[in-house]
Short mmCIF file of C-alpha atoms in Angstrom, two decimals:
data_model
loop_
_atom_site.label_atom_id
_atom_site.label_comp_id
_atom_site.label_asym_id
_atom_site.label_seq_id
_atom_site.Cartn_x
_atom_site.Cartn_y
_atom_site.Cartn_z
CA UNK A 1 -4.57 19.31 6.24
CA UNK A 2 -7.38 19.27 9.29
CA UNK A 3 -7.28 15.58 11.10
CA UNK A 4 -10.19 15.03 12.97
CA UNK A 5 -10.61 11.75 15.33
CA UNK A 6 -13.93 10.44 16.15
CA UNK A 7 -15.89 7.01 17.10
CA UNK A 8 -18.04 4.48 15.24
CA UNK A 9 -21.07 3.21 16.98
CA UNK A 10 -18.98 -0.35 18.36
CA UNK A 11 -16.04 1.90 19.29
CA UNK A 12 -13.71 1.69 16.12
CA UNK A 13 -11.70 4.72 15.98
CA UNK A 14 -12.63 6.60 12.21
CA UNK A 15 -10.29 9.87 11.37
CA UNK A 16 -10.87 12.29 8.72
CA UNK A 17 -8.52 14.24 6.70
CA UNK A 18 -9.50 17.35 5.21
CA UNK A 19 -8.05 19.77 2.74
CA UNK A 20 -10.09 22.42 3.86
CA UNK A 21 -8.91 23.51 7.86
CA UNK A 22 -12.27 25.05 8.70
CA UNK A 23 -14.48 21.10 7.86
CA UNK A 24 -16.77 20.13 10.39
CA UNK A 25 -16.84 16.90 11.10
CA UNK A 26 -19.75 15.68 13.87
CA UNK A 27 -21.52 13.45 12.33
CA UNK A 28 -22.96 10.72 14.72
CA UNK A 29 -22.76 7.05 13.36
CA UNK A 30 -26.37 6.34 13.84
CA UNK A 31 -26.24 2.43 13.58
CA UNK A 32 -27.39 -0.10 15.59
CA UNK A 33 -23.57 -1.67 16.02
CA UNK A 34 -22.49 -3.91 18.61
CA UNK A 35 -18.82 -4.25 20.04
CA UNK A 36 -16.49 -5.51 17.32
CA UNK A 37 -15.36 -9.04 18.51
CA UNK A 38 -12.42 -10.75 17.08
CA UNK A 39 -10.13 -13.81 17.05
CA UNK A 40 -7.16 -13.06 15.27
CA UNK A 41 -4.09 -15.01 16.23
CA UNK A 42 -0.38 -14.81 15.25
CA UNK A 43 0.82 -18.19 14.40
CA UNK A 44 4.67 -19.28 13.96
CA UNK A 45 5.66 -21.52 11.74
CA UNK A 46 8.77 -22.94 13.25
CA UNK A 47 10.12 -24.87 10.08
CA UNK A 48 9.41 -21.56 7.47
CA UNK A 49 10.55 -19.14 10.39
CA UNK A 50 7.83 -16.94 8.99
CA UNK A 51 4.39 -16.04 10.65
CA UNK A 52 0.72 -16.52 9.93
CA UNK A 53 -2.69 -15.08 10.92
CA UNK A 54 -5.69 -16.95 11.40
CA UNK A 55 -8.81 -14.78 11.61
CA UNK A 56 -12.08 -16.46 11.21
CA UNK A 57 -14.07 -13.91 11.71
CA UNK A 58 -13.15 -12.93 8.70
CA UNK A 59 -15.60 -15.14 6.63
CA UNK A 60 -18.26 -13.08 7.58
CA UNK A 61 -17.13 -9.77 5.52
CA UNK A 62 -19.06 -8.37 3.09
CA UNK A 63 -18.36 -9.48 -0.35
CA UNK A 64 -19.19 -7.59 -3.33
CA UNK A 65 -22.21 -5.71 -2.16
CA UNK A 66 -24.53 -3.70 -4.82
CA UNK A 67 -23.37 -0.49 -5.47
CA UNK A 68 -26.22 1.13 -3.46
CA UNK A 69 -24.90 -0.61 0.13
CA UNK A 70 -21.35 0.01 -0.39
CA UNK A 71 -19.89 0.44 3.31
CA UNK A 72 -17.04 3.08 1.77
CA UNK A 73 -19.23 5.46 0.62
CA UNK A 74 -20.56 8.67 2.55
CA UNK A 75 -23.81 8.03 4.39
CA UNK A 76 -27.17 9.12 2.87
CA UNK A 77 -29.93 9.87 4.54
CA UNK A 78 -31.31 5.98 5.88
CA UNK A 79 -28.94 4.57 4.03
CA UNK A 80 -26.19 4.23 6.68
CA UNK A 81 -22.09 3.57 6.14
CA UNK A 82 -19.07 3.22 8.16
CA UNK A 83 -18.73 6.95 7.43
CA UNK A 84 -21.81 8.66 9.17
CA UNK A 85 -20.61 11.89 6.98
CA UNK A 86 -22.36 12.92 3.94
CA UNK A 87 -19.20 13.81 2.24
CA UNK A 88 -15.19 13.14 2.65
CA UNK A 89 -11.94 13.87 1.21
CA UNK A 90 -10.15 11.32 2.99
CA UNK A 91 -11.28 8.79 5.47
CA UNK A 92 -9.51 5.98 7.85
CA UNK A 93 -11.30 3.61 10.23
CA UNK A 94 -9.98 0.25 12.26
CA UNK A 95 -10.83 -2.46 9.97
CA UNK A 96 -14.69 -3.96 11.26
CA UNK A 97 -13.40 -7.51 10.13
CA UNK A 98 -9.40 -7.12 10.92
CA UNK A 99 -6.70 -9.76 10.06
CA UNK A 100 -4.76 -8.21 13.09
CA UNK A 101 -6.00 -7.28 16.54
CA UNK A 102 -5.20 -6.28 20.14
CA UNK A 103 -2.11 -7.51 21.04
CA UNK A 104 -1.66 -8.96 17.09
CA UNK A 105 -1.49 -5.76 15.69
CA UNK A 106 -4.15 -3.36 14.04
CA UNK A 107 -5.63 -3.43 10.60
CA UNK A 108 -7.07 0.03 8.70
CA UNK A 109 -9.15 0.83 6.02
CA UNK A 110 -8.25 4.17 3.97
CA UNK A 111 -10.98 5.44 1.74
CA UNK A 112 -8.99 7.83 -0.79
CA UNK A 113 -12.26 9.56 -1.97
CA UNK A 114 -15.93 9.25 -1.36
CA UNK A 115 -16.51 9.20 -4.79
CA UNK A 116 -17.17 5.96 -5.58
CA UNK A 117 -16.75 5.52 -9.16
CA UNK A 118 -13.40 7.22 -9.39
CA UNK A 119 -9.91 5.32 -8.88
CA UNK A 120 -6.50 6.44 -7.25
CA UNK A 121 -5.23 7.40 -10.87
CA UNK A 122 -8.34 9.67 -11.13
CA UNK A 123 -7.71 11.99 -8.56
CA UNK A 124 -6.11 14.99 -8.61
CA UNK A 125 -2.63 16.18 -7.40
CA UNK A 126 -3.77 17.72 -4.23
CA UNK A 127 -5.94 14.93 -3.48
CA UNK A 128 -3.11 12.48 -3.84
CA UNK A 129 -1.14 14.63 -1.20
CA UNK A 130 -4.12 14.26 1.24
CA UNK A 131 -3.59 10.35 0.81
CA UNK A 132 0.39 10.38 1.21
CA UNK A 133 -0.12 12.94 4.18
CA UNK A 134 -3.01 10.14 5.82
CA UNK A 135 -0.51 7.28 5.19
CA UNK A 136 2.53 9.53 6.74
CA UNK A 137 0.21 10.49 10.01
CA UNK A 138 -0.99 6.55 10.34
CA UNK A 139 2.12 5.38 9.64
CA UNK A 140 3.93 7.88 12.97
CA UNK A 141 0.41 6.94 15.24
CA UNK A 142 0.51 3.28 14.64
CA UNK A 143 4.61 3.34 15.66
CA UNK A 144 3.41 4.09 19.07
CA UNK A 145 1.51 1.06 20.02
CA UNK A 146 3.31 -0.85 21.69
CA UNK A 147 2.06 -4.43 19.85
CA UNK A 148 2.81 -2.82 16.54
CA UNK A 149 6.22 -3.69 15.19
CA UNK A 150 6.40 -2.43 11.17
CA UNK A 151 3.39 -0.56 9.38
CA UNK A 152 2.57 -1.29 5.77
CA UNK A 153 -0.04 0.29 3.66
CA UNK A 154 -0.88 -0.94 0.50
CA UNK A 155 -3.72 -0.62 -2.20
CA UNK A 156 -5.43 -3.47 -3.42
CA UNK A 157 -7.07 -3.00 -7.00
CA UNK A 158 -9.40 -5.19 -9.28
CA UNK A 159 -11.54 -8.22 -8.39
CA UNK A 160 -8.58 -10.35 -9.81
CA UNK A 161 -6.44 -9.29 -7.32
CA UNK A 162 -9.30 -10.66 -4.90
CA UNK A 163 -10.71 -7.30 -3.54
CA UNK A 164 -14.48 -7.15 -2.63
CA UNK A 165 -15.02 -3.27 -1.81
CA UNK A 166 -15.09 -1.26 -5.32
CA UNK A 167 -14.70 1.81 -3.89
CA UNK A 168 -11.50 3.11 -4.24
CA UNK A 169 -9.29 2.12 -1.11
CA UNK A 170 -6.42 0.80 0.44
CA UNK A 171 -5.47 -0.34 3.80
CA UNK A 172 -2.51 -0.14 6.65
CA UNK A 173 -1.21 -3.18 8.58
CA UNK A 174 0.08 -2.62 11.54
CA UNK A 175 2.41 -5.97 12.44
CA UNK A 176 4.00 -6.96 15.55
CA UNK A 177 6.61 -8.54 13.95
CA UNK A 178 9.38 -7.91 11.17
CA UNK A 179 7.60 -9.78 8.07
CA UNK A 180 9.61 -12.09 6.44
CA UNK A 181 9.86 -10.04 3.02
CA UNK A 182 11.33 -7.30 4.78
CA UNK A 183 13.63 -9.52 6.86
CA UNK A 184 15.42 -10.82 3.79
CA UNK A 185 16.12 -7.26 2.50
CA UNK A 186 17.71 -6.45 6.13
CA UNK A 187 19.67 -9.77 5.65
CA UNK A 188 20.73 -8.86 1.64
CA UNK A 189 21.34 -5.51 3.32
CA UNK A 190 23.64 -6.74 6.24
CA UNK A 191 25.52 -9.06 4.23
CA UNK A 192 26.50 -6.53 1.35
CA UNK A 193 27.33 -3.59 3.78
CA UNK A 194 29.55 -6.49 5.52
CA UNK A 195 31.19 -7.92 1.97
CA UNK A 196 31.72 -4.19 0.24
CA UNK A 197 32.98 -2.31 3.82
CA UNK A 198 30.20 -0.33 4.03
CA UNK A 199 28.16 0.45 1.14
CA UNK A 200 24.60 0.23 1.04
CA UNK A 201 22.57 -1.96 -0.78
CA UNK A 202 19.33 0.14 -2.18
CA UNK A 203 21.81 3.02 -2.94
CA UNK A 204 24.08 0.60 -5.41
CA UNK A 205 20.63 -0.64 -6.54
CA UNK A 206 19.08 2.85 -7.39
CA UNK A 207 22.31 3.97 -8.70
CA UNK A 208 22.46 0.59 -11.05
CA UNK A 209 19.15 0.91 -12.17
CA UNK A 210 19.47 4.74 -13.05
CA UNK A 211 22.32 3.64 -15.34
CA UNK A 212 20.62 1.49 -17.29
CA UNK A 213 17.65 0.98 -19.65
CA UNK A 214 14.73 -0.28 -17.21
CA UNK A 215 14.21 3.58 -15.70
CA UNK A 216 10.06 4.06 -16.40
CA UNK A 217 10.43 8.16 -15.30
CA UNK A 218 12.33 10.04 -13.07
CA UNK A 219 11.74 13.49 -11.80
CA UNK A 220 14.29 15.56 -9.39
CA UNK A 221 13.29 13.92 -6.35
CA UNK A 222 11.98 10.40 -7.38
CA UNK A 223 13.35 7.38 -10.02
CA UNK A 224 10.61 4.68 -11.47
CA UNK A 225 12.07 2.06 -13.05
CA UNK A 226 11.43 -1.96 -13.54
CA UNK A 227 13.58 -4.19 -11.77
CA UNK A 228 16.47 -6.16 -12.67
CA UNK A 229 14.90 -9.74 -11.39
CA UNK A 230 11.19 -8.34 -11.72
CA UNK A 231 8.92 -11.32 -10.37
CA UNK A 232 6.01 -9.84 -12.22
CA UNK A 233 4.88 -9.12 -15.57
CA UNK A 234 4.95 -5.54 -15.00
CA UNK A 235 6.51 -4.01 -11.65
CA UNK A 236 7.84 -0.90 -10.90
CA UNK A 237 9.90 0.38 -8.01
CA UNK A 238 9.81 3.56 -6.82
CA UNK A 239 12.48 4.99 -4.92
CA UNK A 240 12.80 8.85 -3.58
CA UNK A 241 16.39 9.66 -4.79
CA UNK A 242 17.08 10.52 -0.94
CA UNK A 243 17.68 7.25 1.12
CA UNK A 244 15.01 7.70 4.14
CA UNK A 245 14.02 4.81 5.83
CA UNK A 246 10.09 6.14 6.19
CA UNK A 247 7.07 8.10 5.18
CA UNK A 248 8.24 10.63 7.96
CA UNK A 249 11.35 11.12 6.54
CA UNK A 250 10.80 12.81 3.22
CA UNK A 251 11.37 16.21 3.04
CA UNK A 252 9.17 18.90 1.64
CA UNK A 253 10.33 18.81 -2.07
CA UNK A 254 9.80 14.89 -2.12
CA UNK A 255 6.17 14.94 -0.54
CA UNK A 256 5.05 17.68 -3.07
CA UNK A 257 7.04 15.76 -6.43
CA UNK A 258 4.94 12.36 -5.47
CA UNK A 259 1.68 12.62 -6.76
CA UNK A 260 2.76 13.70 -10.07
CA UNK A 261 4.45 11.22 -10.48
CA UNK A 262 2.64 8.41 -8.85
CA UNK A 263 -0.56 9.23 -10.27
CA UNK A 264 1.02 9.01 -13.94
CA UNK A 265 2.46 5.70 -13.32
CA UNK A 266 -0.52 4.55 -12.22
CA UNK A 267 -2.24 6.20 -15.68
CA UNK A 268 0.53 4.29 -17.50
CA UNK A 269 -0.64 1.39 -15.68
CA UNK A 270 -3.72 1.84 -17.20
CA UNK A 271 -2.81 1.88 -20.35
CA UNK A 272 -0.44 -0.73 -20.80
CA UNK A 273 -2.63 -3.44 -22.60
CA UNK A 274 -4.21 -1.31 -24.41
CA UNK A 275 -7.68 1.09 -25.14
CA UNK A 276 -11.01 -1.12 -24.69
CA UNK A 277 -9.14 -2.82 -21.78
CA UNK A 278 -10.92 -3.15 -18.36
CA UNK A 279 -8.65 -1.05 -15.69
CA UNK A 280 -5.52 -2.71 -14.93
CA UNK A 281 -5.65 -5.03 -11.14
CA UNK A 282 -2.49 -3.79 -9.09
CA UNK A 283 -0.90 -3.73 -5.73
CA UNK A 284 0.63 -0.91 -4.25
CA UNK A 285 2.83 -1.50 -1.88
CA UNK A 286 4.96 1.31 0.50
CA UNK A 287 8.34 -0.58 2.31
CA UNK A 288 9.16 0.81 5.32
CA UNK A 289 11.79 0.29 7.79
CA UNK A 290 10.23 -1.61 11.03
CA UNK A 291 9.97 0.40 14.29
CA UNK A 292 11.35 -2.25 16.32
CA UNK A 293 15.05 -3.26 17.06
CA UNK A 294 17.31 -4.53 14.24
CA UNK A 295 19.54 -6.74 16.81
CA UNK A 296 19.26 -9.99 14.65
CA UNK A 297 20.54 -8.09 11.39
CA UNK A 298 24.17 -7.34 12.06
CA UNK A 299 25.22 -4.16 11.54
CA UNK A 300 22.15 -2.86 10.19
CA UNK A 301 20.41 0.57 11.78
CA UNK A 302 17.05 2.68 9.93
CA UNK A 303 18.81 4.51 8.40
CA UNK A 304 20.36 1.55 6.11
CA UNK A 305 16.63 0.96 5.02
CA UNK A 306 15.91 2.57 1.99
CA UNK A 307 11.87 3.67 1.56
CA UNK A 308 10.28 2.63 -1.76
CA UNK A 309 6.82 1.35 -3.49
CA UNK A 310 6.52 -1.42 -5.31
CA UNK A 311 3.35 -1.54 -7.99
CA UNK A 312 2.95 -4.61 -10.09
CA UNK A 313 0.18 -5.99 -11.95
CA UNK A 314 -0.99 -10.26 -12.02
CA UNK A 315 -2.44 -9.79 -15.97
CA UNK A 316 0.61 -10.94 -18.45
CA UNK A 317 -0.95 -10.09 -21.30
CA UNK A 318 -4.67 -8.82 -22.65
CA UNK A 319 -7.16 -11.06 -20.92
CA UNK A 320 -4.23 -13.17 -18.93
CA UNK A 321 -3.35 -13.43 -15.30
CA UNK A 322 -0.32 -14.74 -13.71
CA UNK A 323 -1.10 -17.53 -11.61
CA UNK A 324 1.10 -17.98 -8.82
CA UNK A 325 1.31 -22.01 -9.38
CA UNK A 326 3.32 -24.68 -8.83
CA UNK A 327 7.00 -23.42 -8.44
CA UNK A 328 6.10 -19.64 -7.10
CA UNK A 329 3.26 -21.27 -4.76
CA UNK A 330 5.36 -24.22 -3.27
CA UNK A 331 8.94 -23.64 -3.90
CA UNK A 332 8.56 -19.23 -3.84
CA UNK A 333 10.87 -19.47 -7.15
CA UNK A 334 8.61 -16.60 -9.42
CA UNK A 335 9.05 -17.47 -13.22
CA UNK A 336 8.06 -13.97 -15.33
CA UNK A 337 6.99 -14.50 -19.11
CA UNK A 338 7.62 -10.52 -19.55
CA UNK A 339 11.20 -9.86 -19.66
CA UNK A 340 11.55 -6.83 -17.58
CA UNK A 341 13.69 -4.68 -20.37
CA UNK A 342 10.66 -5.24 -22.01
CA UNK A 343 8.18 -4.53 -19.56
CA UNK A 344 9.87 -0.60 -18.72
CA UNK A 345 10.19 -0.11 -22.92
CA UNK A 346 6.37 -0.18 -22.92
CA UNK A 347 5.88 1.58 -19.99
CA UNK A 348 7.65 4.10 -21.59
CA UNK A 349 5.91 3.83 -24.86
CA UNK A 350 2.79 4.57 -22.94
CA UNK A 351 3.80 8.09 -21.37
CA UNK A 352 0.77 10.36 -21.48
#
């Protein structure tokens, strides 16, 4: 991999990552682009205990442009993009309308291909590398700043989900805080190592679920399988069989067995409702251990954290979405018509 760091016209930072060691990358970003101002702010809510950003600058964003002014794509001639390139294997760039900011944290954009019409599941195994190496390099850079807290990168797919960008891409939050979702793991994690002398929560969980008949694949180095208490239709954990609390911990054999067998769960995905089926809307999420101190969680260190994606899907059924309503919405109590025995037999069933 060849990482190359360069600038945007209003300062963003935009890195590539190349297969290829001998790339050139010199492109000039030839638009006409002001200083990127925002107003993010990092809000407490002291009754929830949890936090929330407000970011108006966000309304401005594009939404949905025509294929033909698609910001993600390589830039053409006059027709100009956040990548001045004309080509890119992998691309990352500070978020132009950013939920998190400054002293609030940083927000990234990563462009998996410049291809625009392809998908994560449609790349190949060496591409998919590229991606985990870009997420493993943001993931150690973005630990450094000192307003940055936890890192999460993610991939947000399908309109239903509520993305506006087609091109296939994810992005990296950068928080200054612990978020809440994580901070009840480090509590279920404190409190079991506390009640069982010392045993480790995610490794009784893996071990559980390995045992039983929710495992969606496993290869030597990583287990898929659907949770016990799955809050959605169809989710699927993934879990490197070696406890590491980060990207930067897997070892060699790990990093090389994950895109084979990422990319065919996210094929499965695909496939799960069906042929004639418009692609399946997901989110991909990566947990990762926060950077900063784990004081508040007795007894707790990293290396308790166990690394692990989640990927889960809001359609039920063919042409049905889960709606986060009235009791997941106001009272965070998820009700899941798919029982989740059911949901890993047809993940299964769908193997290609």
């Amino acid at each position: 991999m060849k990482k190359t760091s360069t600038r945007l016209a209003d300062g963003r930072e935009l890195i590539y990552y190349d297969l290829r060691d001998d790339t050139v990358r010199d492109a000039v970003d030839r638009r006409p682009l002001e200083r990127t101002v925002t107003t993010s702010e990092v809000r407490r809510d002291v009754l929830l205990g949890d936090s929330v950003a407000i970011a108006s600058h966000r309304q401005g964003r594009i939404y949905h442009p025509p294929v033909d002014q698609c910001p993600l794509c390589p830039t053409t001639g006059d027709r100009l993009s956040e990548i001045p390139d004309s080509s890119y294997d992998v691309a990352v760039f500070e978020n132009r309308f950013p939920s998190l900011a400054g002293d609030s944290g940083r927000c990234e954009v990563v462009c998996f291909t410049s291809d625009h019409d392809a998908s994560f599941a449609s790349l190949t195994e060496e591409q998919a590398a590229l991606v985990l190496d870009a997420w493993t390099d943001r993931t150690s850079e973005l630990s450094h700043l000192p307003s940055v807290e936890q890192v999460f990168c993610f991939e947000n797919r399908g309109e239903e989900i509520g993305v506006t960008l087609g091109h296939p891409h994810g992005q990296i939050y950068a928080y200054p805080f612990t978020t809440p979702r994580t901070a009840l793991m480090l509590r279920s994690l404190a409190a079991h190592k506390e009640a069982t002398g010392g045993e480790n929560l995610f490794d009784s969980v893996l071990e559980r679920e390995l045992a039983g008949e929710r495992v969606v694949l496993e290869g030597e180095h990583w287990a898929a399988f659907v949770p016990y208490a799955a809050h959605w239709p169809y989710e699927v954990h993934l879990y490197p069989k070696r406890r590491v609390p980060d990207l930067l911990g897997l070892d060699e054999a790990a990093r090389t067995e994950f895109p084979k067998v990422y990319l065919e769960l996210l094929r499965r995905f695909d496939r799960i409702f069906g042929e004639g089926e418009p692609p399946t809307p997901y989110i991909s999420a990566w947990h990762q251990a926060p950077f900063g101190t784990l004081e508040e969680f007795d007894g707790v260190s990293r290396d308790d954290f166990a690394l692990h994606l989640e990927l889960f899907t809001i359609r039920r059924t063919s042409g049905k979405l889960k709606f986060l309503a009235g009791s997941e919405s106001g009272m965070s109590v998820f009700i899941n018509d798919v029982p989740p025995e059911r949901a890993a037999e047809r993940l299964r069933e769908v193997a290609s």
